[in-house]
Amino acid sequence: MDFPILSAVTFLPLAGAVLIMLVRSLAGSTSEDTVDNRVLYCGVVFSIATFLVSLVMLFGFDRDNPAYQMTEQIDWFSEISYKMGVDGLSVSLILLTTFLTPIALIASLGSIQHRLTEYVVAFLILETFMIGVFCALDLILFYVFFEAGLIPMFIIIGVWGGVDRIYASFKFFLYTLLGSLFMLAAIVYMYLSAGSSDVVILENFEFGTGAQTWLWLAFFASFAVKLPMWPVHTWLPDAHVQAPTAGSVILAGVLLKMGGYGLLRFSLPMFPDASELFQPMVFVLSVIAIVYASLVAWRQTDMKKLIAYSSVAHMGFVTLGIFSFTEIGVQGAVFQMLSHGLISGALFLIVGVVYDRMHTREISAYGGLVSRMPIYASLFMLFTMANVGLPGTSGFVGEILTMVGAFQASTWAAAGAALGVIFSAIYMLTLYRRTVFGEITNPDVDVLKDVNFKELVCLVPLAIGTLLFGVMPNLIFDLTRESSLRVLAMMAGG
Amino acid sequence: MFDLHAMNLAFGSEIFLIVAGLAGVLAGALLGDKFNTLSFRFGAVSLVIAAIWVALAPQGAVAFGGLLATGPFVNFAKVVAYLSAAIALMMADGFLGRHGLKRYEYSLLIIFASVGIGVMLSSANLMTLYLGVETLSLSSYVLASFHRDSQRSAEAGLKYFVLGALASGLLLYGMSLVYGFAGGTSYAEIAAAEPGIGLLFGMVLMITGLAFKVSAAPMHVWTPDVYEGAPSPVVAFFATAPKMASMVVFAVILYVAFPQPEAFKNWQLIISIIAITSMLVGAFGALLQTNLKRLLGYSSIANMGYGLVAIAAGAEYGAQALLIFMSAYVVASIGLFGGVLSMHREGGMVESISELSGLARYRPAFAMALSVLIISVAGFPLAFGFLGKLAIFEAALSAGLIPLIVVLVLSSVIAFGYYLRLILVIWVNEPAAPFEKVDGWVTGTVFLAALASIALFIFVSPFSDLAGAAAASLIL
């Protein structure tokens, strides 16, 4: 048997977390309020090691092979097994995860002032579960990872969040849980029907049309909350606003992508008829999400909330692309997920930079940042443009492809989405103008210092990624093409 | 006339417990207070021996002319019940010592209650069933009011007794009706009887009485009060061994004595309704509780509701799920009550949830163990409880009980609201004054239960096979 590389990627962060906990408890340090940055460095080292291992995985991955690769299988109980395996779609999302986690941890340096050990441990555990979600090839195993990730995120928001963190963390948890339990019921039903919860077997199992409808709805309940789609998006702004910066980065960067991943991995291949049936509904919801969330974002006075609503809008493009059932749309949706992971993560970091200095996220408190923080203003400009979808940035590629895909399926949906692109320019540019340009009205802004080395370390890789994938999108397309085609082939063949 | 071998297989462990209990009475009479300390070890060792006794010959037998009949299914429950009773007994040691209640009667009462558990699990006849139920109940009433000087304990005991007696009356009335219309008291005779309205009445009354014993809504009213009032180690016992046994007995009676399609349809409906009410009452009732023991009381009502869903699914689908779910519940519960027992400060025990505040700051490992147990009892992934809930989902879906699944999902989400609140208090809130260290048995149980919850989640396969084999024996 080959080296279980997927398990290694998945459980390396967990091992790091356990090690950190052990060392800390052996060191007997009970004064939890003293900030010992060595713990954070340890966490960063482990997450970077995970990233390196995931790169090894990437090089071992054969991108011309549409089947699941590097599979591992160990019996768990009954017909359920611990089965891991990846295709291009999962590989790209795993890399996103392992790439964003070190950045999120580095960004926490200095801004997390208490209970650092627990913070790092929670982040590393969360990383394990996130990677697990993308590796699992058994529905029950997938569910376990999918749900388990809620607890560390709940703790991250609940302990290191803002003033209303308790409310936000509960809302986040219970919303997601409600959707997921219906999915669990559906998973159990599928397991009973097919006699297995193995994803490969279920992809080839044909459910009756009636059953598909219900199963699709149950899965959709979970993924729609996770994505989030209108009208079940309301937990997201609360969670983002209250979460610490790094929490927002991971939430927007990775957790939201689980919804899109789930739709592509399960809903389309396993319930093709129902997906076809619900296509108009998803289109309507997506267009509403894009237009409505954009308009809401426009009216926000809180920077993080604005970006949170913009995430809802951008996720609308993802669902639009997925449900266009065209190669270009699905490829665009996957690309949009990855690109949004980089851009929204970067934007939350951008907000975090000034929040750490000013401790307010009110747009009106800023203005004139450009004269005190020129480097910051340039980076902010880059990510603003990427979020708007300027050609040359990765945001453009994702939006244009999903819209082209949607256009082939429904002209009206594409037209509505195009409206969203215009709105996104309005709200992002408004945000940029009001914070970065103009006269300095707030005396606190006058004394601000530009981005420091730590912040550059976080932002520059994201900037490079955004530009690189904007100019050379084939880097991603080559990786995900076979799995996108495979999803569509299963749609057509099923 | 007496087949000694069969007798041993069917009833050996109980005979051993009876002898041990009587020996304890003698020892107490002869040694007096000197026996107090020793009695806890004595009781626990006896219970463990009894558990091993059962585990060595799980196939069981029929004895005493069909009054008793055991098989893998009930023996599975017996082992779990005896072991949890032993642990509950050892956990009581330190608590009772601190309250000046360390008397040998306590361990003897636990032994006799366990005998009751054994008898009701072994019974294949309404007469023996009633004997078992009453042996358990009478011991329980005394245990609930064991803290004689405490008004709350006395109140709890009295409440439990009055309501319990009423439930026993209903059970007995139901049994007499069943006997009258079936013409016999053995399960086999009842199963073979002509269905009719009289038998139905009897069955409903019996279900009512048994629902009280498992604290299923709407017969649950005693639970929060008794949980709150009775001494914590007693509640640790109540929440585990008798719950496991009563649920299994409940299942056995319905599966074995009322298997005809028509009766099945009837009791499935009734059990479904009870399950739905329990799940909802348990979920909503706990939301506003401030006392941890009361909260666990409501949580047990909700969990019994989930267990009843497994029963309602019928023997074919539900039996294995019931065993897995109840085992997970027992493991998590005994650990959680270990948590309750460690909430000790200068000046006595505290029970309010807010006292757990910031536990993670000064005892992170312990807080982690408690969180694992909370996650397990909530049926969330990464702990054994999830597999229990998964099994119930599977059973209910196989039996096509869709409305039950919807309620199960909703009540799980609501229930998670308060489990989360516990986790939040432990991890997020500012620390309250630290708890004092309590005896190793309590702390050890918490860690052991947490470890077991995780280990059984990962390495569940042998366990679920065992439960599956035990359940399969019921169908044949």
Tab-separated table of N, CA and C in Angstrom, chain B residues 341-420:
chain	number	residue	atom	x	y	z
B	341	LEU	N	-20.638	15.555	39.780
B	341	LEU	CA	-20.082	15.226	41.096
B	341	LEU	C	-18.770	15.954	41.359
B	342	SER	N	-18.105	16.422	40.300
B	342	SER	CA	-16.860	17.143	40.576
B	342	SER	C	-17.093	18.611	40.832
B	343	MET	N	-18.330	19.055	40.753
B	343	MET	CA	-18.590	20.467	40.998
B	343	MET	C	-18.646	20.726	42.492
B	344	HIS	N	-17.510	20.600	43.106
B	344	HIS	CA	-17.460	20.716	44.559
B	344	HIS	C	-16.582	21.885	44.954
B	345	ARG	N	-17.140	22.727	45.798
B	345	ARG	CA	-16.369	23.856	46.301
B	345	ARG	C	-16.407	23.800	47.812
B	346	GLU	N	-15.624	24.627	48.385
B	346	GLU	CA	-15.700	24.764	49.831
B	346	GLU	C	-17.151	25.102	50.189
B	347	GLY	N	-17.718	24.362	51.103
B	347	GLY	CA	-19.099	24.648	51.477
B	347	GLY	C	-20.081	23.742	50.777
B	348	GLY	N	-19.621	22.849	49.938
B	348	GLY	CA	-20.527	21.840	49.424
B	348	GLY	C	-20.602	21.813	47.911
B	349	MET	N	-21.601	21.048	47.441
B	349	MET	CA	-21.750	20.860	46.011
B	349	MET	C	-22.476	22.058	45.415
B	350	VAL	N	-22.154	22.369	44.202
B	350	VAL	CA	-22.934	23.370	43.478
B	350	VAL	C	-23.502	22.702	42.239
B	351	GLU	N	-24.630	23.218	41.784
B	351	GLU	CA	-25.325	22.546	40.696
B	351	GLU	C	-25.699	23.470	39.555
B	352	SER	N	-25.488	24.768	39.752
B	352	SER	CA	-25.930	25.683	38.714
B	352	SER	C	-24.965	25.622	37.524
B	353	ILE	N	-25.546	25.780	36.329
B	353	ILE	CA	-24.716	25.710	35.130
B	353	ILE	C	-23.640	26.782	35.157
B	354	SER	N	-23.996	27.955	35.704
B	354	SER	CA	-23.041	29.065	35.671
B	354	SER	C	-21.801	28.764	36.499
B	355	GLU	N	-21.885	27.777	37.395
B	355	GLU	CA	-20.715	27.432	38.197
B	355	GLU	C	-19.618	26.792	37.343
B	356	LEU	N	-20.009	26.259	36.195
B	356	LEU	CA	-19.011	25.643	35.319
B	356	LEU	C	-18.181	26.685	34.594
B	357	SER	N	-18.577	27.918	34.777
B	357	SER	CA	-17.998	29.030	34.044
B	357	SER	C	-16.473	28.958	33.958
B	358	GLY	N	-15.972	29.051	32.757
B	358	GLY	CA	-14.530	29.145	32.567
B	358	GLY	C	-13.742	27.949	33.065
B	359	LEU	N	-14.381	26.799	33.167
B	359	LEU	CA	-13.682	25.597	33.620
B	359	LEU	C	-12.446	25.321	32.753
B	360	ALA	N	-12.582	25.628	31.472
B	360	ALA	CA	-11.487	25.334	30.551
B	360	ALA	C	-10.223	26.102	30.899
B	361	ARG	N	-10.360	27.212	31.638
B	361	ARG	CA	-9.184	28.009	31.929
B	361	ARG	C	-8.298	27.325	32.955
B	362	TYR	N	-8.909	26.735	33.967
B	362	TYR	CA	-8.053	26.187	35.008
B	362	TYR	C	-7.954	24.674	34.983
B	363	ARG	N	-8.848	24.016	34.235
B	363	ARG	CA	-8.682	22.568	34.089
B	363	ARG	C	-8.991	22.177	32.648
B	364	PRO	N	-8.107	22.537	31.742
B	364	PRO	CA	-8.411	22.339	30.322
B	364	PRO	C	-8.688	20.892	29.944
B	365	ALA	N	-7.905	19.969	30.484
B	365	ALA	CA	-8.102	18.574	30.092
B	365	ALA	C	-9.469	18.082	30.549
B	366	PHE	N	-9.817	18.444	31.777
B	366	PHE	CA	-11.111	18.026	32.305
B	366	PHE	C	-12.239	18.656	31.486
B	367	ALA	N	-12.060	19.930	31.148
B	367	ALA	CA	-13.073	20.620	30.340
B	367	ALA	C	-13.213	19.950	28.986
B	368	MET	N	-12.093	19.531	28.435
B	368	MET	CA	-12.123	18.852	27.146
B	368	MET	C	-12.911	17.549	27.256
B	369	ALA	N	-12.654	16.801	28.329
B	369	ALA	CA	-13.364	15.530	28.517
B	369	ALA	C	-14.867	15.785	28.636
B	370	LEU	N	-15.235	16.787	29.434
B	370	LEU	CA	-16.664	17.076	29.584
B	370	LEU	C	-17.270	17.478	28.249
B	371	SER	N	-16.526	18.263	27.476
B	371	SER	CA	-17.070	18.692	26.184
B	371	SER	C	-17.304	17.504	25.275
B	372	VAL	N	-16.371	16.564	25.289
B	372	VAL	CA	-16.553	15.362	24.479
B	372	VAL	C	-17.845	14.653	24.883
B	373	LEU	N	-18.083	14.580	26.204
B	373	LEU	CA	-19.284	13.897	26.674
B	373	LEU	C	-20.537	14.655	26.258
B	374	ILE	N	-20.470	15.978	26.338
B	374	ILE	CA	-21.636	16.768	25.925
B	374	ILE	C	-21.903	16.545	24.443
B	375	ILE	N	-20.831	16.558	23.660
B	375	ILE	CA	-20.976	16.340	22.226
B	375	ILE	C	-21.556	14.955	21.963
B	376	SER	N	-21.124	13.995	22.767
B	376	SER	CA	-21.622	12.631	22.565
B	376	SER	C	-23.104	12.539	22.892
B	377	VAL	N	-23.490	13.109	24.019
B	377	VAL	CA	-24.895	12.988	24.412
B	377	VAL	C	-25.771	13.801	23.472
B	378	ALA	N	-25.182	14.810	22.825
B	378	ALA	CA	-25.947	15.584	21.858
B	378	ALA	C	-26.037	14.874	20.511
B	379	GLY	N	-25.278	13.809	20.357
B	379	GLY	CA	-25.337	13.061	19.105
B	379	GLY	C	-24.620	13.750	17.970
B	380	PHE	N	-23.538	14.413	18.299
B	380	PHE	CA	-22.784	15.148	17.285
B	380	PHE	C	-21.588	14.298	16.856
B	381	PRO	N	-21.135	14.436	15.621
B	381	PRO	CA	-20.005	13.638	15.162
B	381	PRO	C	-18.786	13.737	16.072
B	382	LEU	N	-17.906	12.787	15.935
B	382	LEU	CA	-16.654	12.660	16.675
B	382	LEU	C	-16.835	11.990	18.015
B	383	ALA	N	-18.037	11.620	18.372
B	383	ALA	CA	-18.220	10.870	19.607
B	383	ALA	C	-19.259	9.778	19.358
B	384	PHE	N	-19.242	8.807	20.243
B	384	PHE	CA	-20.062	7.607	20.101
B	384	PHE	C	-21.542	7.951	19.902
B	385	GLY	N	-22.000	8.992	20.598
B	385	GLY	CA	-23.413	9.353	20.527
B	385	GLY	C	-23.892	9.576	19.107
B	386	PHE	N	-23.011	10.065	18.262
B	386	PHE	CA	-23.397	10.291	16.865
B	386	PHE	C	-23.799	8.984	16.199
B	387	LEU	N	-23.033	7.928	16.478
B	387	LEU	CA	-23.349	6.649	15.846
B	387	LEU	C	-24.670	6.107	16.368
B	388	GLY	N	-24.953	6.388	17.646
B	388	GLY	CA	-26.250	6.004	18.184
B	388	GLY	C	-27.373	6.679	17.430
B	389	LYS	N	-27.212	7.981	17.229
B	389	LYS	CA	-28.255	8.709	16.508
B	389	LYS	C	-28.328	8.252	15.056
B	390	LEU	N	-27.178	7.980	14.485
B	390	LEU	CA	-27.138	7.487	13.106
B	390	LEU	C	-27.923	6.178	12.999
B	391	ALA	N	-27.710	5.300	13.978
B	391	ALA	CA	-28.416	4.018	13.961
B	391	ALA	C	-29.924	4.243	14.047
B	392	ILE	N	-30.313	5.234	14.840
B	392	ILE	CA	-31.751	5.493	14.978
B	392	ILE	C	-32.326	6.055	13.683
B	393	PHE	N	-31.576	6.951	13.062
B	393	PHE	CA	-31.995	7.454	11.752
B	393	PHE	C	-32.230	6.289	10.803
B	394	GLU	N	-31.256	5.370	10.816
B	394	GLU	CA	-31.314	4.232	9.914
B	394	GLU	C	-32.551	3.395	10.192
B	395	ALA	N	-32.791	3.131	11.493
B	395	ALA	CA	-33.941	2.305	11.867
B	395	ALA	C	-35.237	2.977	11.459
B	396	ALA	N	-35.353	4.266	11.770
B	396	ALA	CA	-36.607	4.958	11.501
B	396	ALA	C	-36.868	5.052	10.002
B	397	LEU	N	-35.807	5.270	9.236
B	397	LEU	CA	-35.997	5.340	7.786
B	397	LEU	C	-36.393	3.992	7.214
B	398	SER	N	-35.745	2.927	7.715
B	398	SER	CA	-36.101	1.593	7.221
B	398	SER	C	-37.553	1.286	7.501
B	399	ALA	N	-38.028	1.769	8.655
B	399	ALA	CA	-39.410	1.479	9.008
B	399	ALA	C	-40.358	2.509	8.413
B	400	GLY	N	-39.810	3.485	7.717
B	400	GLY	CA	-40.661	4.484	7.076
B	400	GLY	C	-41.331	5.454	8.022
B	401	LEU	N	-40.693	5.738	9.149
B	401	LEU	CA	-41.309	6.648	10.123
B	401	LEU	C	-40.853	8.088	9.858
B	402	ILE	N	-41.287	8.617	8.742
B	402	ILE	CA	-40.786	9.933	8.331
B	402	ILE	C	-41.131	11.049	9.325
B	403	PRO	N	-42.379	11.110	9.823
B	403	PRO	CA	-42.679	12.209	10.771
B	403	PRO	C	-41.760	12.177	11.985
B	404	LEU	N	-41.435	10.960	12.446
B	404	LEU	CA	-40.538	10.863	13.601
B	404	LEU	C	-39.173	11.441	13.279
B	405	ILE	N	-38.720	11.216	12.055
B	405	ILE	CA	-37.402	11.724	11.690
B	405	ILE	C	-37.405	13.236	11.668
B	406	VAL	N	-38.497	13.801	11.153
B	406	VAL	CA	-38.564	15.266	11.111
B	406	VAL	C	-38.500	15.834	12.522
B	407	VAL	N	-39.298	15.241	13.438
B	407	VAL	CA	-39.262	15.738	14.815
B	407	VAL	C	-37.893	15.511	15.427
B	408	LEU	N	-37.301	14.374	15.117
B	408	LEU	CA	-35.965	14.071	15.663
B	408	LEU	C	-34.959	15.132	15.233
B	409	VAL	N	-35.025	15.495	13.971
B	409	VAL	CA	-34.101	16.524	13.484
B	409	VAL	C	-34.346	17.840	14.209
B	410	LEU	N	-35.616	18.248	14.249
B	410	LEU	CA	-35.911	19.545	14.864
B	410	LEU	C	-35.507	19.556	16.325
B	411	SER	N	-35.863	18.498	17.040
B	411	SER	CA	-35.565	18.516	18.478
B	411	SER	C	-34.063	18.416	18.702
B	412	SER	N	-33.341	17.750	17.800
B	412	SER	CA	-31.887	17.704	17.966
B	412	SER	C	-31.289	19.094	17.844
B	413	VAL	N	-31.812	19.849	16.893
B	413	VAL	CA	-31.276	21.203	16.717
B	413	VAL	C	-31.576	22.050	17.945
B	414	ILE	N	-32.835	21.964	18.429
B	414	ILE	CA	-33.188	22.755	19.611
B	414	ILE	C	-32.330	22.309	20.791
B	415	ALA	N	-32.230	20.987	20.954
B	415	ALA	CA	-31.450	20.470	22.079
B	415	ALA	C	-30.010	20.939	21.974
B	416	PHE	N	-29.513	21.029	20.752
B	416	PHE	CA	-28.135	21.465	20.637
B	416	PHE	C	-27.952	22.869	21.151
B	417	GLY	N	-29.042	23.648	21.123
B	417	GLY	CA	-28.964	24.983	21.693
B	417	GLY	C	-28.466	24.947	23.124
B	418	TYR	N	-28.988	24.019	23.935
B	418	TYR	CA	-28.535	24.040	25.336
B	418	TYR	C	-27.240	23.270	25.550
B	419	TYR	N	-26.992	22.273	24.747
B	419	TYR	CA	-25.684	21.629	24.873
B	419	TYR	C	-24.578	22.638	24.526
B	420	LEU	N	-24.848	23.417	23.496
B	420	LEU	CA	-23.881	24.438	23.112
B	420	LEU	C	-23.673	25.448	24.226
